[in-house]
CSV table of C-alpha atoms in Angstrom, one decimal:
chain,number,residue,atom,x,y,z
A,1,MET,CA,100.9,120.7,90.1
A,2,LYS,CA,103.3,118.6,88.4
A,3,ALA,CA,104.6,115.2,89.3
A,4,LEU,CA,107.5,113.3,88.9
A,5,LEU,CA,106.7,109.5,89.3
A,6,LEU,CA,109.9,107.3,89.3
A,7,THR,CA,109.6,103.5,89.4
A,8,HIS,CA,111.4,100.2,88.2
A,9,GLY,CA,110.6,96.6,88.1
A,10,SER,CA,108.2,93.7,86.9
A,11,ARG,CA,104.7,95.0,86.1
A,12,GLY,CA,103.7,94.5,89.5
A,13,ASP,CA,106.2,97.2,90.5
A,14,VAL,CA,105.0,99.9,87.7
A,15,GLN,CA,101.6,99.0,87.6
A,16,PRO,CA,100.6,100.7,90.9
A,17,PHE,CA,102.3,104.0,89.9
A,18,VAL,CA,100.3,104.1,86.9
A,19,ALA,CA,97.9,104.0,89.0
A,20,LEU,CA,98.7,107.0,90.7
A,21,ALA,CA,99.2,109.1,87.5
A,22,CYS,CA,95.8,108.1,86.6
A,23,GLY,CA,94.7,109.5,89.6
A,24,LEU,CA,96.7,112.6,89.8
A,25,THR,CA,95.6,113.5,86.4
A,26,ALA,CA,92.4,112.8,87.1
A,27,ALA,CA,92.8,115.4,89.9
A,28,GLY,CA,94.0,118.0,87.5
A,29,HIS,CA,97.5,117.7,87.7
A,30,GLU,CA,100.1,116.9,85.4
A,31,VAL,CA,102.5,113.8,85.6
A,32,SER,CA,105.2,112.5,83.8
A,33,LEU,CA,106.2,108.7,84.7
A,34,VAL,CA,109.7,107.2,84.7
A,35,GLY,CA,109.9,103.0,84.8
A,36,PRO,CA,111.7,100.5,82.4
A,37,ARG,CA,111.0,99.8,78.8
A,38,ALA,CA,109.8,96.3,79.1
A,39,THR,CA,106.3,97.5,80.7
A,40,ALA,CA,105.7,100.5,79.0
A,41,GLU,CA,103.2,99.2,77.3
A,42,VAL,CA,101.0,99.4,81.1
A,43,ALA,CA,101.4,103.1,81.1
A,44,CYS,CA,100.9,103.9,77.6
A,45,SER,CA,97.4,101.9,77.5
A,46,ALA,CA,96.4,103.7,80.5
A,47,GLY,CA,97.4,107.5,78.5
A,48,VAL,CA,99.7,108.2,81.0
A,49,PRO,CA,102.9,110.1,79.6
A,50,TYR,CA,105.9,107.8,79.8
A,51,LEU,CA,110.0,108.0,79.9
A,52,PRO,CA,111.6,104.6,79.9
A,53,ILE,CA,115.3,103.6,81.1
A,54,THR,CA,117.1,100.5,80.8
A,55,ASP,CA,115.6,97.4,82.4
A,56,GLY,CA,118.4,96.6,84.3
A,57,PRO,CA,117.9,94.0,86.3
A,58,LEU,CA,115.1,92.7,84.6
A,59,GLU,CA,117.2,91.5,81.6
A,60,LEU,CA,118.3,89.0,84.2
A,61,LEU,CA,115.0,87.6,85.2
A,62,ASN,CA,115.5,84.3,83.3
A,63,ASP,CA,119.6,83.7,83.9
A,64,PRO,CA,120.2,80.5,85.8
A,65,VAL,CA,122.1,81.8,88.4
A,66,ILE,CA,119.6,84.7,89.7
A,67,ILE,CA,117.0,82.1,89.7
A,68,GLU,CA,118.8,80.2,91.5
A,69,ALA,CA,120.0,82.9,94.3
A,70,ASN,CA,116.3,83.9,94.2
A,71,GLN,CA,115.1,80.3,95.5
A,72,ALA,CA,118.4,80.0,97.8
A,73,GLN,CA,117.3,83.4,99.6
A,74,GLY,CA,120.8,83.5,101.0
A,75,ARG,CA,120.1,80.1,103.3
A,76,GLY,CA,123.0,78.3,104.7
A,77,LEU,CA,126.4,78.3,103.2
A,78,ARG,CA,125.3,77.8,99.6
A,79,GLY,CA,122.9,80.2,99.9
A,80,GLN,CA,125.2,82.8,100.9
A,81,VAL,CA,127.2,82.2,97.8
A,82,LEU,CA,124.4,82.4,95.5
A,83,ALA,CA,123.6,85.8,97.0
A,84,MET,CA,127.1,87.1,96.5
A,85,ARG,CA,127.0,85.8,92.8
A,86,TRP,CA,123.2,87.4,92.6
A,87,PHE,CA,124.8,90.3,93.7
A,88,LEU,CA,128.1,90.4,91.3
A,89,ARG,CA,125.6,90.1,88.5
A,90,ASN,CA,122.9,92.7,89.1
A,91,ARG,CA,125.2,95.3,90.9
A,92,PRO,CA,126.0,96.9,87.3
A,93,ARG,CA,122.6,96.7,86.0
A,94,TYR,CA,121.5,98.6,89.1
A,95,VAL,CA,124.0,101.1,88.6
A,96,ASP,CA,122.9,101.2,85.0
A,97,VAL,CA,119.3,102.3,86.0
A,98,LEU,CA,120.7,104.9,87.9
A,99,ALA,CA,122.1,106.4,85.5
A,100,ASP,CA,119.4,106.3,83.0
A,101,LEU,CA,117.4,107.5,85.6
A,102,VAL,CA,119.4,111.1,86.2
A,103,LYS,CA,119.3,111.2,82.1
A,104,ALA,CA,115.1,110.9,82.3
A,105,VAL,CA,114.5,113.2,85.1
A,106,THR,CA,116.9,116.2,83.5
A,107,ALA,CA,115.1,115.8,80.2
A,108,ALA,CA,111.2,115.8,82.2
A,109,GLY,CA,112.0,119.3,84.0
A,110,ARG,CA,111.4,120.8,87.0
A,111,PRO,CA,108.6,119.1,89.2
A,112,ASP,CA,106.5,120.6,92.1
A,113,VAL,CA,107.2,116.2,94.0
A,114,VAL,CA,109.4,113.6,92.9
A,115,VAL,CA,107.5,110.2,94.3
A,116,PHE,CA,109.6,107.4,93.7
A,117,GLN,CA,109.6,103.4,94.7
A,118,SER,CA,111.3,102.9,98.0
A,119,TRP,CA,114.7,101.1,96.7
A,120,LEU,CA,115.5,103.7,94.1
A,121,PRO,CA,117.8,106.8,95.4
A,122,ALA,CA,115.9,108.7,93.7
A,123,HIS,CA,116.0,111.2,96.7
A,124,HIS,CA,118.9,113.0,95.9
A,125,LEU,CA,117.8,113.3,92.6
A,126,SER,CA,115.1,115.6,94.2
A,127,GLU,CA,117.3,117.3,96.6
A,128,SER,CA,119.6,118.7,93.3
A,129,LEU,CA,116.3,120.2,92.3
A,130,GLY,CA,115.1,121.6,95.0
A,131,VAL,CA,111.5,119.7,95.5
A,132,PRO,CA,110.2,117.2,98.1
A,133,ALA,CA,111.2,113.3,97.2
A,134,VAL,CA,108.2,110.9,99.1
A,135,PRO,CA,109.0,107.3,98.7
A,136,VAL,CA,106.5,104.9,97.9
A,137,CYS,CA,107.0,101.5,99.9
A,138,LEU,CA,104.3,98.8,97.9
A,139,GLN,CA,105.1,96.4,100.6
A,140,PRO,CA,105.9,96.6,104.1
A,141,GLY,CA,109.7,96.6,104.5
A,142,TRP,CA,111.1,100.3,105.0
A,143,VAL,CA,109.1,102.2,107.2
A,144,PRO,CA,110.0,100.9,110.6
A,145,THR,CA,107.6,99.0,113.4
A,146,PRO,CA,107.6,97.4,116.7
A,147,ASP,CA,104.8,95.3,116.3
A,148,PHE,CA,106.3,92.7,113.4
A,149,PRO,CA,109.8,91.9,112.0
A,150,ASN,CA,110.5,93.5,108.1
A,151,PRO,CA,109.1,91.0,105.8
A,152,LEU,CA,112.1,91.2,103.5
A,153,MET,CA,114.3,89.6,105.9
A,154,PRO,CA,115.3,86.4,104.6
A,155,ALA,CA,115.8,84.9,108.3
A,156,ARG,CA,113.3,85.1,111.9
A,157,VAL,CA,114.9,87.7,114.2
A,158,PRO,CA,113.3,88.0,117.7
A,159,ARG,CA,110.7,90.0,118.5
A,160,ALA,CA,113.2,92.3,120.7
A,161,TRP,CA,114.8,93.3,117.3
A,162,ASN,CA,111.8,94.5,114.8
A,163,THR,CA,112.1,97.5,114.6
A,164,VAL,CA,116.5,97.1,113.6
A,165,SER,CA,115.2,94.6,111.3
A,166,TYR,CA,113.9,97.6,109.2
A,167,THR,CA,117.8,98.4,108.4
A,168,PHE,CA,118.5,95.1,106.2
A,169,ALA,CA,116.1,96.8,102.7
A,170,PRO,CA,118.1,99.9,102.8
A,171,MET,CA,121.6,98.4,103.6
A,172,ILE,CA,120.7,96.4,100.6
A,173,THR,CA,120.1,98.9,98.1
A,174,ARG,CA,123.5,100.7,99.0
A,175,LEU,CA,125.1,98.0,98.8
A,176,LEU,CA,123.9,97.6,95.2
A,177,TYR,CA,124.0,101.1,94.2
A,178,GLY,CA,127.2,101.6,95.9
A,179,PRO,CA,129.9,104.4,95.1
A,180,ALA,CA,127.6,105.5,91.8
A,181,VAL,CA,125.5,107.7,94.4
A,182,GLU,CA,128.6,109.4,95.5
A,183,ARG,CA,129.5,110.1,91.9
A,184,THR,CA,126.1,110.8,90.8
A,185,ARG,CA,125.6,113.5,94.3
A,186,LYS,CA,129.1,114.4,93.4
A,187,ASP,CA,128.1,115.5,89.7
A,188,LEU,CA,124.6,117.1,91.1
A,189,ARG,CA,126.9,119.0,93.3
A,190,LEU,CA,125.1,117.9,96.4
A,191,PRO,CA,127.1,118.2,99.7
A,192,ARG,CA,128.5,115.3,102.0
A,193,ARG,CA,126.0,115.3,105.1
A,194,ARG,CA,124.2,112.8,107.3
A,195,GLY,CA,121.5,110.5,106.8
A,196,ARG,CA,122.2,111.1,102.8
A,197,HIS,CA,121.2,108.2,102.2
A,198,ASN,CA,117.9,107.4,104.4
A,199,VAL,CA,115.3,107.5,101.7
A,200,LEU,CA,113.1,108.3,104.9
A,201,LEU,CA,114.9,111.7,105.5
A,202,ARG,CA,114.4,114.8,104.3
A,203,PRO,CA,117.5,116.6,103.4
A,204,ASP,CA,117.3,118.8,106.8
A,205,ARG,CA,116.9,115.3,108.8
A,206,GLN,CA,113.2,115.6,109.2
A,207,PRO,CA,111.3,112.7,108.4
A,208,ALA,CA,110.0,112.4,105.1
A,209,THR,CA,106.0,111.7,104.0
A,210,VAL,CA,106.2,108.5,102.8
A,211,LEU,CA,103.1,106.7,101.3
A,212,GLN,CA,102.5,102.8,101.8
A,213,ALA,CA,100.2,101.9,98.8
A,214,PHE,CA,98.7,98.5,101.1
A,215,GLY,CA,95.5,98.4,103.2
A,216,ARG,CA,96.1,98.3,107.2
A,217,HIS,CA,93.3,95.6,107.4
A,218,VAL,CA,95.7,92.7,105.8
A,219,LEU,CA,98.8,93.4,108.5
A,220,PRO,CA,99.1,91.7,111.9
A,221,GLY,CA,97.1,94.0,114.5
A,222,THR,CA,97.4,96.9,114.6
A,223,PRO,CA,101.2,98.2,113.5
A,224,ARG,CA,102.4,101.5,115.2
A,225,TYR,CA,104.1,103.9,112.3
A,226,PRO,CA,104.9,107.4,112.6
A,227,ALA,CA,102.8,110.2,111.8
A,228,THR,CA,104.2,110.8,108.2
A,229,ALA,CA,104.2,107.5,106.9
A,230,HIS,CA,100.6,107.0,105.4
A,231,THR,CA,98.9,103.5,104.8
A,232,THR,CA,96.7,104.1,102.1
A,233,GLY,CA,95.0,100.9,101.0
A,234,PHE,CA,96.1,99.3,97.8
A,235,TRP,CA,96.9,101.3,95.0
A,236,HIS,CA,94.6,99.7,92.2
A,237,LEU,CA,94.6,100.2,88.2
A,238,PRO,CA,91.6,99.5,86.3
A,239,GLY,CA,91.8,97.5,82.8
A,240,PRO,CA,91.8,99.3,79.9
A,241,ALA,CA,87.9,101.0,78.9
A,242,ASP,CA,88.6,99.7,75.2
A,243,TRP,CA,89.5,95.9,76.5
A,244,ARG,CA,87.0,93.5,75.1
A,245,MET,CA,87.3,89.7,76.5
A,246,PRO,CA,88.2,87.3,73.5
A,247,PRO,CA,85.5,85.5,72.1
A,248,SER,CA,87.2,82.2,72.8
A,249,LEU,CA,87.5,82.5,77.1
A,250,ARG,CA,84.6,84.4,77.5
A,251,ALA,CA,83.2,81.2,75.2
A,252,PHE,CA,85.2,79.2,77.8
A,253,LEU,CA,83.8,81.0,81.0
A,254,ASP,CA,80.4,80.6,80.0
A,255,ASP,CA,81.1,77.0,79.0
A,256,GLY,CA,80.7,75.9,83.0
A,257,PRO,CA,80.7,76.4,86.6
A,258,PRO,CA,83.2,79.7,87.3
A,259,PRO,CA,87.2,78.1,87.2
A,260,VAL,CA,90.2,78.7,89.1
A,261,TYR,CA,92.6,81.2,88.0
A,262,VAL,CA,96.5,79.9,88.3
A,263,GLY,CA,99.3,82.4,87.7
A,264,PHE,CA,103.0,83.2,89.3
A,265,GLY,CA,104.1,86.3,88.5
A,266,SER,CA,107.2,86.7,86.9
A,267,LEU,CA,109.9,85.2,89.0
A,268,ALA,CA,110.8,82.5,86.9
A,269,GLY,CA,111.8,79.4,88.3
A,270,ARG,CA,114.6,76.3,87.8
A,271,ASP,CA,111.7,74.0,85.5
A,272,PRO,CA,108.8,75.7,83.4
A,273,GLY,CA,108.1,72.6,82.2
A,274,GLN,CA,107.8,70.7,85.9
A,275,THR,CA,105.6,73.6,87.1
A,276,THR,CA,103.3,73.2,83.9
A,277,ARG,CA,102.7,69.3,84.8
A,278,THR,CA,102.5,69.7,88.3
A,279,VAL,CA,99.6,72.8,87.9
A,280,MET,CA,98.0,70.8,84.6
A,281,ALA,CA,98.3,67.3,87.4
A,282,ALA,CA,96.9,69.1,90.2
A,283,ILE,CA,94.0,70.8,88.0
A,284,ARG,CA,93.0,67.5,86.9
A,285,LYS,CA,93.2,66.1,90.2
A,286,ALA,CA,91.2,68.8,92.0
A,287,GLY,CA,88.5,68.4,89.5
A,288,VAL,CA,88.0,71.8,88.3
A,289,ARG,CA,87.8,74.3,85.3
A,290,ALA,CA,90.8,76.4,85.3
A,291,VAL,CA,92.4,79.5,83.3
A,292,VAL,CA,95.8,79.3,83.5
A,293,ALA,CA,98.0,82.4,83.1
A,294,THR,CA,101.6,81.4,80.8
A,295,GLY,CA,104.6,84.2,80.7
A,296,TRP,CA,107.3,84.7,82.7
A,297,GLY,CA,106.5,83.3,86.2
A,298,GLY,CA,107.1,79.8,84.5
A,299,THR,CA,104.2,78.0,83.4
A,300,THR,CA,104.1,77.3,79.4
A,301,GLU,CA,101.2,76.1,77.6
A,302,GLN,CA,101.5,72.7,76.8
A,303,GLU,CA,102.0,71.5,73.7
A,304,GLY,CA,98.7,70.6,71.8
A,305,ALA,CA,96.6,71.4,74.2
A,306,GLY,CA,94.7,72.9,71.5
A,307,PRO,CA,92.9,76.6,70.7
A,308,GLY,CA,93.4,78.4,74.0
A,309,GLY,CA,93.8,75.4,76.0
A,310,ALA,CA,92.5,71.5,76.9
A,311,ASP,CA,88.4,71.2,77.4
A,312,ASP,CA,88.6,71.8,81.1
A,313,VAL,CA,91.9,74.3,81.0
A,314,PHE,CA,92.2,77.8,79.1
A,315,PHE,CA,95.7,79.6,79.1
A,316,VAL,CA,95.7,83.4,78.7
A,317,ASP,CA,98.7,85.2,77.9
A,318,GLN,CA,97.8,88.3,80.1
A,319,ALA,CA,93.8,90.0,80.8
A,320,PRO,CA,93.1,92.8,83.0
A,321,HIS,CA,92.8,91.1,86.9
A,322,ASP,CA,89.9,93.4,87.4
A,323,ARG,CA,88.0,92.1,84.8
A,324,LEU,CA,89.2,88.7,85.0
A,325,PHE,CA,88.9,88.0,88.9
A,326,PRO,CA,85.2,88.4,89.8
A,327,ARG,CA,84.4,85.6,87.2
A,328,MET,CA,86.9,82.7,89.0
A,329,SER,CA,85.9,80.4,91.9
A,330,SER,CA,89.7,80.8,93.0
A,331,ILE,CA,92.8,82.7,92.5
A,332,VAL,CA,95.9,80.6,92.6
A,333,HIS,CA,98.8,82.7,92.2
A,334,HIS,CA,102.7,83.3,93.8
A,335,SER,CA,101.0,86.4,96.5
A,336,GLY,CA,103.1,89.5,94.7
A,337,ALA,CA,101.9,92.4,96.1
A,338,GLY,CA,99.6,93.5,93.3
A,339,THR,CA,98.0,90.1,92.6
A,340,THR,CA,97.3,89.7,96.0
A,341,ALA,CA,95.7,93.3,95.9
A,342,ALA,CA,93.5,92.5,92.8
A,343,ALA,CA,92.2,88.7,94.3
A,344,LEU,CA,91.3,90.8,97.7
A,345,LEU,CA,89.6,93.5,95.3
A,346,ALA,CA,87.6,90.8,93.8
A,347,GLY,CA,86.6,88.4,97.0
A,348,ARG,CA,88.0,85.7,95.9
A,349,PRO,CA,89.3,82.6,97.9
A,350,GLN,CA,93.2,82.5,97.2
A,351,VAL,CA,95.7,79.8,97.1
A,352,VAL,CA,99.1,81.3,97.8
A,353,CYS,CA,102.4,79.9,96.7
A,354,PRO,CA,105.0,82.4,97.3
A,355,PHE,CA,108.6,82.5,95.9
A,356,ALA,CA,110.8,84.8,97.1
A,357,PHE,CA,110.8,88.5,98.6
A,358,ASP,CA,108.0,90.0,100.1
A,359,GLN,CA,105.7,87.0,98.7
A,360,PRO,CA,105.7,84.9,101.9
A,361,PHE,CA,104.9,87.8,103.9
A,362,TRP,CA,101.7,88.4,101.7
A,363,ALA,CA,101.2,84.7,101.7
A,364,GLN,CA,101.3,84.3,105.7
A,365,ARG,CA,99.3,87.4,105.4
A,366,MET,CA,96.1,86.2,103.7
A,367,HIS,CA,96.1,82.7,105.4
A,368,ALA,CA,96.0,84.9,108.6
A,369,CYS,CA,93.5,86.5,107.2
A,370,GLY,CA,90.9,83.3,106.7
A,371,VAL,CA,90.8,83.8,102.9
A,372,ALA,CA,93.4,81.4,101.9
A,373,PRO,CA,94.8,77.6,103.1
A,374,PRO,CA,98.2,77.9,104.5
A,375,PRO,CA,100.7,78.7,102.5
A,376,LEU,CA,102.3,75.9,99.3
A,377,PRO,CA,105.9,77.1,98.6
A,378,GLN,CA,106.3,77.2,94.9
A,379,LEU,CA,110.1,74.8,95.9
A,380,ARG,CA,108.1,72.6,97.5
A,381,LEU,CA,105.1,72.2,95.2
A,382,THR,CA,103.4,68.9,94.8
A,383,VAL,CA,100.7,67.5,92.5
A,384,ASP,CA,98.9,66.1,95.8
A,385,GLY,CA,99.0,69.5,98.2
A,386,LEU,CA,98.2,72.2,95.0
A,387,ALA,CA,95.3,69.9,94.5
A,388,ALA,CA,94.1,69.9,98.0
A,389,ALA,CA,94.4,73.8,98.2
A,390,ILE,CA,92.6,73.9,95.3
A,391,ARG,CA,89.3,71.9,96.6
A,392,ARG,CA,89.7,73.3,99.8
A,393,SER,CA,89.3,76.8,98.3
A,394,VAL,CA,86.1,76.5,96.3
A,395,SER,CA,84.6,74.1,98.6
A,396,THR,CA,84.6,76.0,102.0
A,397,PRO,CA,82.4,78.1,103.0
A,398,ASP,CA,84.2,79.8,105.6
A,399,LEU,CA,86.9,81.1,103.0
A,400,SER,CA,84.3,82.0,100.5
A,401,ARG,CA,82.9,84.6,103.4
A,402,ARG,CA,86.1,86.0,104.5
A,403,ALA,CA,86.9,86.5,101.1
A,404,ALA,CA,83.8,88.6,100.3
A,405,ARG,CA,83.8,90.3,103.5
A,406,PHE,CA,87.8,91.3,103.0
A,407,GLY,CA,86.7,92.1,99.2
A,408,GLU,CA,84.5,94.8,100.2
A,409,GLN,CA,86.8,96.0,102.7
A,410,THR,CA,89.6,96.6,100.4
A,411,ARG,CA,87.1,98.0,97.6
A,412,ALA,CA,85.9,100.8,100.4
A,413,GLN,CA,89.2,102.0,100.3
A,414,ASP,CA,90.0,104.5,97.6
A,415,GLY,CA,94.2,104.1,97.8
A,416,VAL,CA,95.0,106.0,94.9
A,417,GLY,CA,92.8,109.0,96.3
A,418,ASN,CA,94.0,109.1,99.3
A,419,ALA,CA,98.1,109.5,97.8
A,420,VAL,CA,96.7,112.3,96.0
A,421,GLN,CA,95.4,113.9,98.6
A,422,VAL,CA,98.5,113.5,100.4
A,423,LEU,CA,100.8,114.8,98.0
A,424,GLU,CA,98.8,117.7,97.5
A,425,ALA,CA,99.0,118.9,101.0
A,426,GLU,CA,103.2,118.2,100.6
A,427,VAL,CA,103.6,120.2,97.6
A,428,ALA,CA,101.5,122.8,99.4
A,429,ARG,CA,102.9,122.1,102.5
A,430,SER,CA,106.5,122.4,101.3
A,431,GLY,CA,106.3,126.1,99.6
A,432,ALA,CA,110.1,126.2,99.0
A,433,ALA,CA,112.1,122.9,98.9
A,434,PRO,CA,114.0,122.1,102.8
A,435,ARG,CA,117.1,123.4,103.5
A,436,ALA,CA,120.1,120.9,103.8
A,437,ALA,CA,121.4,120.7,107.3
A,438,THR,CA,124.9,122.3,107.8
């Protein structure tokens, strides 16, 4: 089959789709991947055909208003004002993403199936092509379940509202794209119909096949999902086969006990310098060696640290998690879905420092699973708190045992292979695309 994969966002959003593309290719299928220019190298290094589109909202990751709004998460009057400012700044860029997406899909030719990240309104494009649309959820928050509230919600809700809370994410997506979707449908000569904005419905208003790219073993209890929602396990992308660890990094790892890893992902805070000072002081206070990732997440290499870092700290721009994490004693991270999955796969204890969006959910889940101390929100990160959590993560046998057990469970799941089977069955079952209901 010919599969067209559509994604957008940071590296953590694109990398699972690159993993799926590699899995489909290995199974003998033809694949094209559409994603932002900023992360094209992730696909190119894996040999995946990639159609780059505008970076859109990625251009605003370091915008002070966006940073403040992300931190406030809509809490209180000030948070609501910042949320509106976030919306007004971002909306034109989301509209640009949709416009570029239409052009890219047109250029890619007609596929047999369109697989897309759930916040992209790409089901309109698949409807125009007359092929199945399969949304991908990289975190819970899209497919309703009565068993826990939507983790993307910025506020807590009563248990009785669990199911209805899942209207939140689609509502935000619809507001972001607004009239642009209706213009796109008009340009594509698609009819107005009930349920047209719901990515979980086919044009005939039957439930769509959905892929959830995470593992059930880290979710609360046994959540009840519809049969059309397939929770496959995490989608792991191995590091490039030709990647070689820099000699300086290898020498650092070989020159002492396993270090901790510290990396906070792609969401920047207001004061990267303060983040760096807090991390460095906590590392010294905990008495551990560390590999510290620099970049978008707000951690910067201190001036005068020397080549690679100080004696007990090594700074890296980037390195494949699957090659680096198994050599760590603990993983200190922002609890984004991708890094959380990589830490689970490595079977190492974690220290979770969530920032925004789905990160608090994953952080709470890692603590509930017994592989991490209580979460340390980045907005309240202190030297003493981080040092204590690091010491606990590297010196508590129970954390290490549970982390190793979850590592075995995570490695036993073939998330990409399961997703490939679901897509093959979907294309075989669909034959012709379902017709829109009248």
